[in-house]
Amino acid sequence: MTEQQITLEQIVMRAIDAFNLCENYLVTHDLSERCICSKFAQYLDREIQCSGFTGYSTDVEYNRGCEGNEYSVKRLGRDRIIVVDLIVHKRGYDANYGFDNLICIEMKYSVKSRGFIPIWSGCAK
């Protein structure tokens, strides 16, 4: 892993720890994935902003940005629309750099796990 990927993993883990400490009610009372995801996004955004990654937005179910067209919906094949649960990115398309996706997270949780552990992948270049 690169140094940036290690830093991003640490950021995500700090956000998970803070979320689990303060938002246990959401998980233990079986609230929806969207509810949990949107609340977790607040914790992740706070960590991102405090870590020197400026200009990045944290969005839930962001559904734009495909093939260099920021207004195009991402698709798998011709019919299946792709929407990542949570993304940390710079909105829009830059002609020189393309899409700048820092972190992508697909949310899955289990009440049995006694906490929230997202499935995530660093999108950092």
mmCIF file of C-alpha atoms in Angstrom:
data_model
loop_
_atom_site.group_PDB
_atom_site.id
_atom_site.type_symbol
_atom_site.label_atom_id
_atom_site.label_comp_id
_atom_site.label_asym_id
_atom_site.label_seq_id
_atom_site.Cartn_x
_atom_site.Cartn_y
_atom_site.Cartn_z
ATOM 1 C CA MET A 1 0.000 0.000 0.000
ATOM 2 C CA THR A 2 1.119 3.538 -0.664
ATOM 3 C CA GLU A 3 1.592 6.080 2.097
ATOM 4 C CA GLN A 4 -1.585 7.856 0.982
ATOM 5 C CA GLN A 5 -3.583 4.620 1.090
ATOM 6 C CA ILE A 6 -2.317 3.929 4.611
ATOM 7 C CA THR A 7 -3.331 7.452 5.663
ATOM 8 C CA LEU A 8 -6.786 7.026 4.135
ATOM 9 C CA GLU A 9 -7.258 3.688 5.893
ATOM 10 C CA GLN A 10 -6.348 5.340 9.206
ATOM 11 C CA ILE A 11 -8.859 8.126 8.506
ATOM 12 C CA VAL A 12 -11.619 5.603 7.804
ATOM 13 C CA MET A 13 -10.774 3.582 10.921
ATOM 14 C CA ARG A 14 -10.878 6.712 13.128
ATOM 15 C CA ALA A 15 -14.283 7.574 11.651
ATOM 16 C CA ILE A 16 -15.529 4.022 12.299
ATOM 17 C CA ASP A 17 -14.287 4.130 15.896
ATOM 18 C CA ALA A 18 -15.969 7.493 16.561
ATOM 19 C CA PHE A 19 -19.175 6.330 14.884
ATOM 20 C CA ASN A 20 -19.288 3.109 16.913
ATOM 21 C CA LEU A 21 -18.664 5.033 20.114
ATOM 22 C CA CYS A 22 -21.388 7.637 19.544
ATOM 23 C CA GLU A 23 -23.980 6.023 17.258
ATOM 24 C CA ASN A 24 -24.408 2.534 18.664
ATOM 25 C CA TYR A 25 -28.179 3.071 18.864
ATOM 26 C CA LEU A 26 -28.467 3.160 15.055
ATOM 27 C CA VAL A 27 -26.818 -0.233 14.687
ATOM 28 C CA THR A 28 -28.345 -2.012 17.673
ATOM 29 C CA HIS A 29 -31.856 -0.872 16.776
ATOM 30 C CA ASP A 30 -31.571 -2.122 13.193
ATOM 31 C CA LEU A 31 -32.003 1.210 11.417
ATOM 32 C CA SER A 32 -31.704 1.280 7.641
ATOM 33 C CA GLU A 33 -28.420 1.130 5.790
ATOM 34 C CA ARG A 34 -29.113 4.591 4.329
ATOM 35 C CA CYS A 35 -29.601 6.052 7.787
ATOM 36 C CA ILE A 36 -26.378 4.515 9.040
ATOM 37 C CA CYS A 37 -24.479 5.475 5.901
ATOM 38 C CA SER A 38 -25.542 9.123 6.015
ATOM 39 C CA LYS A 39 -24.607 9.423 9.691
ATOM 40 C CA PHE A 40 -21.258 7.700 9.106
ATOM 41 C CA ALA A 41 -20.593 10.130 6.240
ATOM 42 C CA GLN A 42 -20.632 12.967 8.784
ATOM 43 C CA TYR A 43 -17.923 11.280 10.856
ATOM 44 C CA LEU A 44 -15.835 10.483 7.793
ATOM 45 C CA ASP A 45 -16.187 14.017 6.440
ATOM 46 C CA ARG A 46 -14.976 15.437 9.763
ATOM 47 C CA GLU A 47 -11.896 13.196 9.671
ATOM 48 C CA ILE A 48 -11.171 14.059 6.034
ATOM 49 C CA GLN A 49 -11.385 17.805 6.686
ATOM 50 C CA CYS A 50 -9.085 17.528 9.731
ATOM 51 C CA SER A 51 -6.519 15.500 7.796
ATOM 52 C CA GLY A 52 -5.482 18.042 5.196
ATOM 53 C CA PHE A 53 -7.442 16.684 2.245
ATOM 54 C CA THR A 54 -8.978 19.986 1.200
ATOM 55 C CA GLY A 55 -11.646 20.461 -1.425
ATOM 56 C CA TYR A 56 -13.146 16.998 -1.085
ATOM 57 C CA SER A 57 -16.854 16.323 -0.631
ATOM 58 C CA THR A 58 -18.387 13.347 1.151
ATOM 59 C CA ASP A 59 -21.567 12.211 -0.591
ATOM 60 C CA VAL A 60 -24.023 9.382 -0.024
ATOM 61 C CA GLU A 61 -25.414 7.537 -3.070
ATOM 62 C CA TYR A 62 -23.749 9.899 -5.539
ATOM 63 C CA ASN A 63 -24.799 8.794 -9.008
ATOM 64 C CA ARG A 64 -22.921 10.950 -11.487
ATOM 65 C CA GLY A 65 -19.674 10.769 -13.391
ATOM 66 C CA CYS A 66 -19.125 8.257 -16.156
ATOM 67 C CA GLU A 67 -16.747 8.216 -19.116
ATOM 68 C CA GLY A 68 -15.664 11.828 -18.661
ATOM 69 C CA ASN A 69 -19.226 13.143 -18.510
ATOM 70 C CA GLU A 70 -20.066 14.451 -15.050
ATOM 71 C CA TYR A 71 -23.811 14.340 -15.780
ATOM 72 C CA SER A 72 -23.840 10.747 -17.000
ATOM 73 C CA VAL A 73 -25.094 8.060 -14.623
ATOM 74 C CA LYS A 74 -22.622 5.215 -14.051
ATOM 75 C CA ARG A 75 -23.855 1.922 -15.483
ATOM 76 C CA LEU A 76 -22.833 -1.697 -15.465
ATOM 77 C CA GLY A 77 -23.573 -2.930 -18.947
ATOM 78 C CA ARG A 78 -26.439 -1.114 -20.652
ATOM 79 C CA ASP A 79 -29.148 -1.290 -18.034
ATOM 80 C CA ARG A 80 -27.765 -1.627 -14.502
ATOM 81 C CA ILE A 81 -27.108 1.690 -12.756
ATOM 82 C CA ILE A 82 -24.177 1.807 -10.324
ATOM 83 C CA VAL A 83 -24.459 3.989 -7.233
ATOM 84 C CA VAL A 84 -21.728 3.784 -4.618
ATOM 85 C CA ASP A 85 -23.075 4.058 -1.049
ATOM 86 C CA LEU A 86 -20.532 6.639 0.075
ATOM 87 C CA ILE A 87 -17.815 8.488 -1.815
ATOM 88 C CA VAL A 88 -15.197 11.068 -0.848
ATOM 89 C CA HIS A 89 -14.317 12.933 -4.019
ATOM 90 C CA LYS A 90 -14.021 16.220 -5.829
ATOM 91 C CA ARG A 91 -17.304 16.796 -7.599
ATOM 92 C CA GLY A 92 -17.269 17.210 -11.341
ATOM 93 C CA TYR A 93 -14.768 16.359 -14.026
ATOM 94 C CA ASP A 94 -11.406 18.040 -14.467
ATOM 95 C CA ALA A 95 -10.111 18.110 -18.048
ATOM 96 C CA ASN A 96 -6.521 17.536 -16.871
ATOM 97 C CA TYR A 97 -7.055 15.061 -14.043
ATOM 98 C CA GLY A 98 -10.393 13.387 -14.733
ATOM 99 C CA PHE A 99 -12.497 12.293 -11.777
ATOM 100 C CA ASP A 100 -10.819 12.631 -8.386
ATOM 101 C CA ASN A 101 -12.278 9.883 -6.207
ATOM 102 C CA LEU A 102 -10.438 9.567 -2.904
ATOM 103 C CA ILE A 103 -12.482 6.905 -1.043
ATOM 104 C CA CYS A 104 -15.387 4.685 -2.115
ATOM 105 C CA ILE A 105 -17.369 2.705 0.444
ATOM 106 C CA GLU A 106 -20.021 0.047 0.005
ATOM 107 C CA MET A 107 -21.995 -0.252 3.241
ATOM 108 C CA LYS A 108 -23.020 -3.585 4.718
ATOM 109 C CA TYR A 109 -23.641 -4.198 8.362
ATOM 110 C CA SER A 110 -24.725 -6.864 10.733
ATOM 111 C CA VAL A 111 -26.221 -6.292 14.144
ATOM 112 C CA LYS A 112 -24.416 -9.474 15.191
ATOM 113 C CA SER A 113 -21.051 -7.773 14.616
ATOM 114 C CA ARG A 114 -21.717 -5.429 17.586
ATOM 115 C CA GLY A 115 -20.590 -2.482 15.601
ATOM 116 C CA PHE A 116 -20.350 -0.995 12.208
ATOM 117 C CA ILE A 117 -17.700 -2.142 9.767
ATOM 118 C CA PRO A 118 -18.080 -0.860 6.199
ATOM 119 C CA ILE A 119 -16.642 -2.615 3.189
ATOM 120 C CA TRP A 120 -14.460 0.029 1.620
ATOM 121 C CA SER A 121 -11.853 0.489 -1.029
ATOM 122 C CA GLY A 122 -9.502 3.405 -1.349
ATOM 123 C CA CYS A 123 -9.902 5.053 -4.731
ATOM 124 C CA ALA A 124 -6.812 7.219 -4.351
ATOM 125 C CA LYS A 125 -4.629 7.487 -7.422
#
